[in-house]
CSV table of N, CA and C in Angstrom, one decimal:
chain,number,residue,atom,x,y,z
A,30,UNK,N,63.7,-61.5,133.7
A,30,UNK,CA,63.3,-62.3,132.6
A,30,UNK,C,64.1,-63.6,132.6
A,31,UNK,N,63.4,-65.0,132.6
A,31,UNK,CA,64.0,-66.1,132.0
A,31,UNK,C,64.2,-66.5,131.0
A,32,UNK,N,64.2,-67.9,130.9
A,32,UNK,CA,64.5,-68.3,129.6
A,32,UNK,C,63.3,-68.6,129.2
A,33,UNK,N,62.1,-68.7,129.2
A,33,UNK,CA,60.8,-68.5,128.5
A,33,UNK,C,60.8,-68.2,127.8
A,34,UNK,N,61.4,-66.8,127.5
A,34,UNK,CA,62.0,-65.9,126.0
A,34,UNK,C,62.5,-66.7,124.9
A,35,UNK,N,63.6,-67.3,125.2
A,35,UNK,CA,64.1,-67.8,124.5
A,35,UNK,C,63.5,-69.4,123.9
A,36,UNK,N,63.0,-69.7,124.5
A,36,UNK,CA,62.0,-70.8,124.2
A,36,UNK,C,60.9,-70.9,123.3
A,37,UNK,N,60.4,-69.5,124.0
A,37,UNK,CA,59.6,-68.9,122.7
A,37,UNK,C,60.2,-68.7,121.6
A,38,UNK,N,61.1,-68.0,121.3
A,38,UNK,CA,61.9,-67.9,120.3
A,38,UNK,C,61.9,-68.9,119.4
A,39,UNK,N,62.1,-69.7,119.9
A,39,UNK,CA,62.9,-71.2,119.2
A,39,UNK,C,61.4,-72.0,119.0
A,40,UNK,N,60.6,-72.0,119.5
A,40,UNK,CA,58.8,-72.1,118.6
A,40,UNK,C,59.2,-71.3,117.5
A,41,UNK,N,58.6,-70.2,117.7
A,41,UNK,CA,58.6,-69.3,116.9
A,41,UNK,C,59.3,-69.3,115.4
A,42,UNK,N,60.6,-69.6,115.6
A,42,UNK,CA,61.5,-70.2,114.3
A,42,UNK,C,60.5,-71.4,114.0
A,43,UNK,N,60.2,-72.7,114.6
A,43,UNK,CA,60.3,-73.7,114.0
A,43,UNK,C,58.7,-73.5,113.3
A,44,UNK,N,58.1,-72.3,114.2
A,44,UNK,CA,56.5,-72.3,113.3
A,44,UNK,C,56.9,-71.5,111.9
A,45,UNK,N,58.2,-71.1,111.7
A,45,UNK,CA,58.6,-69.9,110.4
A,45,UNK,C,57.7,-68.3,110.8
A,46,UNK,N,57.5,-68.1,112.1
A,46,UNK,CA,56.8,-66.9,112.0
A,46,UNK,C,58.1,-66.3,112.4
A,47,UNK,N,59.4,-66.4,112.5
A,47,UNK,CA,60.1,-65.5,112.6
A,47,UNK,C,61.5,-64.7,111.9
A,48,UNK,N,61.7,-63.4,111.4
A,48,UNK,CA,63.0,-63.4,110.4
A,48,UNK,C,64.2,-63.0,111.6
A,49,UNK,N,65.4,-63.4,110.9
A,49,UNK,CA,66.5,-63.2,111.7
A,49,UNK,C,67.5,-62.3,110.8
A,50,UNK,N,68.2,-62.0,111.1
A,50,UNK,CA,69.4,-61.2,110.4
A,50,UNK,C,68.7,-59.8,109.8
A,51,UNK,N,70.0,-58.8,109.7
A,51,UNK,CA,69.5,-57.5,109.2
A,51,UNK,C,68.4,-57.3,107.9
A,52,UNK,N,69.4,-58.2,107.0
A,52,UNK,CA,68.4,-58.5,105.9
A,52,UNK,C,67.1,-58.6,105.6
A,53,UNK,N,66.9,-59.7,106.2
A,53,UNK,CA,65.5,-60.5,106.4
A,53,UNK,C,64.5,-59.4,107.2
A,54,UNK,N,65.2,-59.0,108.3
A,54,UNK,CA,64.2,-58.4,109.0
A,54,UNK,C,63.5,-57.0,108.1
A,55,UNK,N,65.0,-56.4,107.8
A,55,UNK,CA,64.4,-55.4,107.1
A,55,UNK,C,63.4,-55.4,106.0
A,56,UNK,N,63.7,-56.4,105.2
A,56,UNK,CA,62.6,-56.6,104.0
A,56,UNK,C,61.6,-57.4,104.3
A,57,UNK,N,61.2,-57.3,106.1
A,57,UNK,CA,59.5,-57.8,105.8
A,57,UNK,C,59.6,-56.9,107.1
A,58,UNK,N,59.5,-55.8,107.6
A,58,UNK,CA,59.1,-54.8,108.3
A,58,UNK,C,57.4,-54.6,108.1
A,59,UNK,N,56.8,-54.8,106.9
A,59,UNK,CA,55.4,-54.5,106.9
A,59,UNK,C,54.8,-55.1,107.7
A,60,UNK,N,55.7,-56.8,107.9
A,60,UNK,CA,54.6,-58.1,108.4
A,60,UNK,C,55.0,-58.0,109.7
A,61,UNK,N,56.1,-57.2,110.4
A,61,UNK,CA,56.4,-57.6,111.7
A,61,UNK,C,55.5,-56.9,112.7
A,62,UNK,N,55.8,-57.5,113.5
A,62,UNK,CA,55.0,-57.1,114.9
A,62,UNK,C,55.9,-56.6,116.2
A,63,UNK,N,56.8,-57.3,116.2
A,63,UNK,CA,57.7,-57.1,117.3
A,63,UNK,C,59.5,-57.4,116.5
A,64,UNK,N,60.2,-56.3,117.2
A,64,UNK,CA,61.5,-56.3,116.6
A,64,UNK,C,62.2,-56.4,118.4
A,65,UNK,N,63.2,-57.1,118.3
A,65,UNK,CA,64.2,-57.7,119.3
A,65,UNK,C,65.5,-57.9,118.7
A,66,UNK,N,66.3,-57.1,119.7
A,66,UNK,CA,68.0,-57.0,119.8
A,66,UNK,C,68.5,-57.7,120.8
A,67,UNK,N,69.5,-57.8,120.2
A,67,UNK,CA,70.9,-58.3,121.4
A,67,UNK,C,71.4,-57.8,122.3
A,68,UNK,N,71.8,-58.1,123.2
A,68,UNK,CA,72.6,-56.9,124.0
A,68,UNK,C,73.6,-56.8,123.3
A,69,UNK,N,74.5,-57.0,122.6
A,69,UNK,CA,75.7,-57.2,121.6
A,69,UNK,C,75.4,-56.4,120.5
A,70,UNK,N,74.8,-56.1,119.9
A,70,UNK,CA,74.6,-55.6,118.5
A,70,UNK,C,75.1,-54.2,118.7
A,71,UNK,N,75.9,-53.8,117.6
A,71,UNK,CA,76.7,-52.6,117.4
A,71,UNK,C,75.9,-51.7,117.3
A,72,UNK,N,76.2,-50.2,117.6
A,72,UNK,CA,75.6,-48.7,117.8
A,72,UNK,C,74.8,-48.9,116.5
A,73,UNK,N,75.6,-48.3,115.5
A,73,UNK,CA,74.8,-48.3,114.4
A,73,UNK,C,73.9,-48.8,114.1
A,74,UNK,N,73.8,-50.5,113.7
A,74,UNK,CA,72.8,-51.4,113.9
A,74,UNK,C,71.5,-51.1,114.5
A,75,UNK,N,71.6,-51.0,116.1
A,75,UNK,CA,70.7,-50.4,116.9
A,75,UNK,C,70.2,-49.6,116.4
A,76,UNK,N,70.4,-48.3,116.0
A,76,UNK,CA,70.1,-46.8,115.8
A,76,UNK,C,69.3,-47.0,114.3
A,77,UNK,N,69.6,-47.8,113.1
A,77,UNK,CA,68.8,-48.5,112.4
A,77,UNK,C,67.6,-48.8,113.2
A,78,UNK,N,67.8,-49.8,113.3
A,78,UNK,CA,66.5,-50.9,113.6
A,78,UNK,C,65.5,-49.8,114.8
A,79,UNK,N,66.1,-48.9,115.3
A,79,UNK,CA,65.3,-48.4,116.1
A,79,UNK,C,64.6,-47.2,115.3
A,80,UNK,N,65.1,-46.4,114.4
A,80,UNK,CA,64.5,-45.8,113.2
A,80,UNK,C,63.4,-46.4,112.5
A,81,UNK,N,63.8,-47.5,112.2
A,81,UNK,CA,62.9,-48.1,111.7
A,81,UNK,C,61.9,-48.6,112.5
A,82,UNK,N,61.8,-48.9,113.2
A,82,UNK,CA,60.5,-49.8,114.6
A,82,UNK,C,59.8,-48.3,114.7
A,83,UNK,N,61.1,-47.2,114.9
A,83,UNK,CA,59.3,-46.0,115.0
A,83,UNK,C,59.4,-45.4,113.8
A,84,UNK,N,59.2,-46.0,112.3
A,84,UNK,CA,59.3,-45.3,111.2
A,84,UNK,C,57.4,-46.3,110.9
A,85,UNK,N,57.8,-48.0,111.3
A,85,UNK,CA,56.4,-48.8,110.9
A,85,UNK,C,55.7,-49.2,112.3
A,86,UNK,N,56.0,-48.2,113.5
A,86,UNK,CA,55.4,-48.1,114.5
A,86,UNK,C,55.5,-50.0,115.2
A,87,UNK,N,56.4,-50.1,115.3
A,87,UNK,CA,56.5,-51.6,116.3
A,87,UNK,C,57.1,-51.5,117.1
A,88,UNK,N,56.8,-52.2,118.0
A,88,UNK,CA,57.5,-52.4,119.3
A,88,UNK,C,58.6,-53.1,119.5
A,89,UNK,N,59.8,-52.5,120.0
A,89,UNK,CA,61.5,-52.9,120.1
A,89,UNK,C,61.8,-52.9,121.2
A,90,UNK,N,62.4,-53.9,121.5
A,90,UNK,CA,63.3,-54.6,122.6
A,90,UNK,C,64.5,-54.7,123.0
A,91,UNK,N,65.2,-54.6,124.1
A,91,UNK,CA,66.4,-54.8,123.7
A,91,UNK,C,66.3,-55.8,124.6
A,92,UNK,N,67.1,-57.0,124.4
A,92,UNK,CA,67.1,-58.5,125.4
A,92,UNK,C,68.3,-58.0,126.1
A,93,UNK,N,68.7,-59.0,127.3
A,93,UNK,CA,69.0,-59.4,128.2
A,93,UNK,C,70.4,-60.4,127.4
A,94,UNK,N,70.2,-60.8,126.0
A,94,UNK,CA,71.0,-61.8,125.8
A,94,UNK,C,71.8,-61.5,124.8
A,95,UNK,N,73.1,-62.2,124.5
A,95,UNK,CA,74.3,-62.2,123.2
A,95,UNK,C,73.4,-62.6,122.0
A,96,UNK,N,74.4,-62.5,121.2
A,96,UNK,CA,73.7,-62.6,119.8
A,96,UNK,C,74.1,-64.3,119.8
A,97,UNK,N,75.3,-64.8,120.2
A,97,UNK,CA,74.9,-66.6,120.5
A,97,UNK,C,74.0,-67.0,121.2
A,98,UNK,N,73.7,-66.1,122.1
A,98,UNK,CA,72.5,-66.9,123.2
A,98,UNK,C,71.5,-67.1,122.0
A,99,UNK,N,71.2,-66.2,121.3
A,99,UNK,CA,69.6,-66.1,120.4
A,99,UNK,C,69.8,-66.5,119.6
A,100,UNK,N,71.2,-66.4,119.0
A,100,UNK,CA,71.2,-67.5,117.8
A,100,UNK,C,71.3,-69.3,118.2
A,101,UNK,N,71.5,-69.8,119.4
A,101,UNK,CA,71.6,-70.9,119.5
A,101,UNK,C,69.9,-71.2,120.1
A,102,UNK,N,69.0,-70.3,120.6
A,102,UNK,CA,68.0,-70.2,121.1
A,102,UNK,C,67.2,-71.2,119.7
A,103,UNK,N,67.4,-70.2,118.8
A,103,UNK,CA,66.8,-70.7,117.5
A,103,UNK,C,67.5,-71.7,116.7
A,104,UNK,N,68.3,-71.8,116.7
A,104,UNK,CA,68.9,-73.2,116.2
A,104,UNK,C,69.5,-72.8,114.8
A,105,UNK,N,70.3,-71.4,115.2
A,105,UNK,CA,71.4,-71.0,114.1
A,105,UNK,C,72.5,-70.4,114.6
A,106,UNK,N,73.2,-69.5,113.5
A,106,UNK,CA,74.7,-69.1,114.1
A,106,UNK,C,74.1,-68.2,115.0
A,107,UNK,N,75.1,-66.8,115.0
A,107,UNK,CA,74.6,-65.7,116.2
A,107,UNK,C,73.8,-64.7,115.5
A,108,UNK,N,72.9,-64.4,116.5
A,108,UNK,CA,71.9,-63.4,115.3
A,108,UNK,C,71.8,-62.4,116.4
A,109,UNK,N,71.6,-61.3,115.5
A,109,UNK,CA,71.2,-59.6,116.9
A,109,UNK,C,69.8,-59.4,116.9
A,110,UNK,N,69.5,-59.5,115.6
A,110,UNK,CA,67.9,-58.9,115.3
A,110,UNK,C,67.0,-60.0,115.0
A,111,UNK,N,66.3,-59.8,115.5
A,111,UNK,CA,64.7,-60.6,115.7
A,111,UNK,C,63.5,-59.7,115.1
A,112,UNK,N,63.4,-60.0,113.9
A,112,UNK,CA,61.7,-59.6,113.7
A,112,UNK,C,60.3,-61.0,113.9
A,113,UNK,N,59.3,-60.5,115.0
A,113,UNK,CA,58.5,-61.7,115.1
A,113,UNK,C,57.1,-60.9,113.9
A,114,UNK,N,57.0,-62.7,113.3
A,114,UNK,CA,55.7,-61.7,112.2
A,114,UNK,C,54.3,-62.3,112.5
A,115,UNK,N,54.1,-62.6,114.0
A,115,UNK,CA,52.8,-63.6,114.2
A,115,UNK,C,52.5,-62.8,115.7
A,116,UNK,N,51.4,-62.1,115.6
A,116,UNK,CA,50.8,-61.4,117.0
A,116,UNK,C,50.8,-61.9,117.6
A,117,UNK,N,50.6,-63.4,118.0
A,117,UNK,CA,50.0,-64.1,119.1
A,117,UNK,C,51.3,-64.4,120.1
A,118,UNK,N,52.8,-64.7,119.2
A,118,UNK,CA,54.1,-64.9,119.8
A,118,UNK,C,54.7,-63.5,119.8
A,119,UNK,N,54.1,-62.6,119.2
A,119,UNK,CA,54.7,-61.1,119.5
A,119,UNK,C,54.1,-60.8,121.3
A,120,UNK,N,52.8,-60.9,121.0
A,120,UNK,CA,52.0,-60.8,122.6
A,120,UNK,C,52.5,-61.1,123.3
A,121,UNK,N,52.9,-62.8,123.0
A,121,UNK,CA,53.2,-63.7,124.3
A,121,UNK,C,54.8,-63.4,124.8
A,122,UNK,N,55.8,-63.2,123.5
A,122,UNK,CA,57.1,-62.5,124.2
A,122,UNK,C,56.8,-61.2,124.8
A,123,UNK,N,56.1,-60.1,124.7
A,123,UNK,CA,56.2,-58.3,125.0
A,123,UNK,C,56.0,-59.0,126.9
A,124,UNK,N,54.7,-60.1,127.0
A,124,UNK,CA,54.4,-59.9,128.4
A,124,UNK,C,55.5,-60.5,129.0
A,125,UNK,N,56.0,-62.1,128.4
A,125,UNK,CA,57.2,-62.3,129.1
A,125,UNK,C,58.0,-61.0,129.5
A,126,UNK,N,58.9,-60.9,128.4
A,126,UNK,CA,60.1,-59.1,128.8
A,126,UNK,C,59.4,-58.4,129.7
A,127,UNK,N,57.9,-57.8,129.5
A,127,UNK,CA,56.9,-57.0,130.1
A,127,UNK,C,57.1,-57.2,131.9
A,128,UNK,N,57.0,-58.3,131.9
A,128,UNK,CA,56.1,-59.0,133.1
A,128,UNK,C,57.2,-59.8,134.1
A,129,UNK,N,58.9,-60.1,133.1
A,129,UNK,CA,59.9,-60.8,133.7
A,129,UNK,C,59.1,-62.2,134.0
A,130,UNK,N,58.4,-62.8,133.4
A,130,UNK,CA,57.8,-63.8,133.9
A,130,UNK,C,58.5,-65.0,132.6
């Protein structure tokens, strides 16, 4: 995987299709499509967010990168969780991760 991911990411924010932090993500779970972690993010956390992805059936990730990589990706502090709420950049990250491309 490269940085394509992360690039995408940082679209993604500036188009507002994407929530960051526990909060956020959790209270729009209806609208998401794709949920993405950190490699950093604590057991618990994880074990959440992964309850939840197979509770509203979405697809979860776990990246390759720190929670500053992703948070500076998007142009904030450090973030672990990524909910994407637009198919077309849920699609287009799964094949990147998918595909390593």
């Amino acid at each position: 995987m490269n940085k394509k991911v992360l690039s995408t990411l940082g679209l993604c924010r500036r188009a507002a299709r994407l929530h960051y932090g526990f909060d956020m993500v959790m209270a729009g779970l209806d609208k998401t499509h794709l949920l993405l972690l950190a490699e950093d993010c604590s057991a618990r956390t994880c074990k959440n967010l992964e309850e939840a992805a197979k509770d509203f059936q979405i697809p979860l990730y776990h990246l390759p990168y720190t929670k500053e990589q992703l948070g500076i990706s998007i142009g904030t502090k450090p973030v672990g969780i990524l909910g994407v709420i637009d198919a077309g950049f849920a699609r287009s990250l799964m094949q990147s991760i998918e595909g390593g491309i």
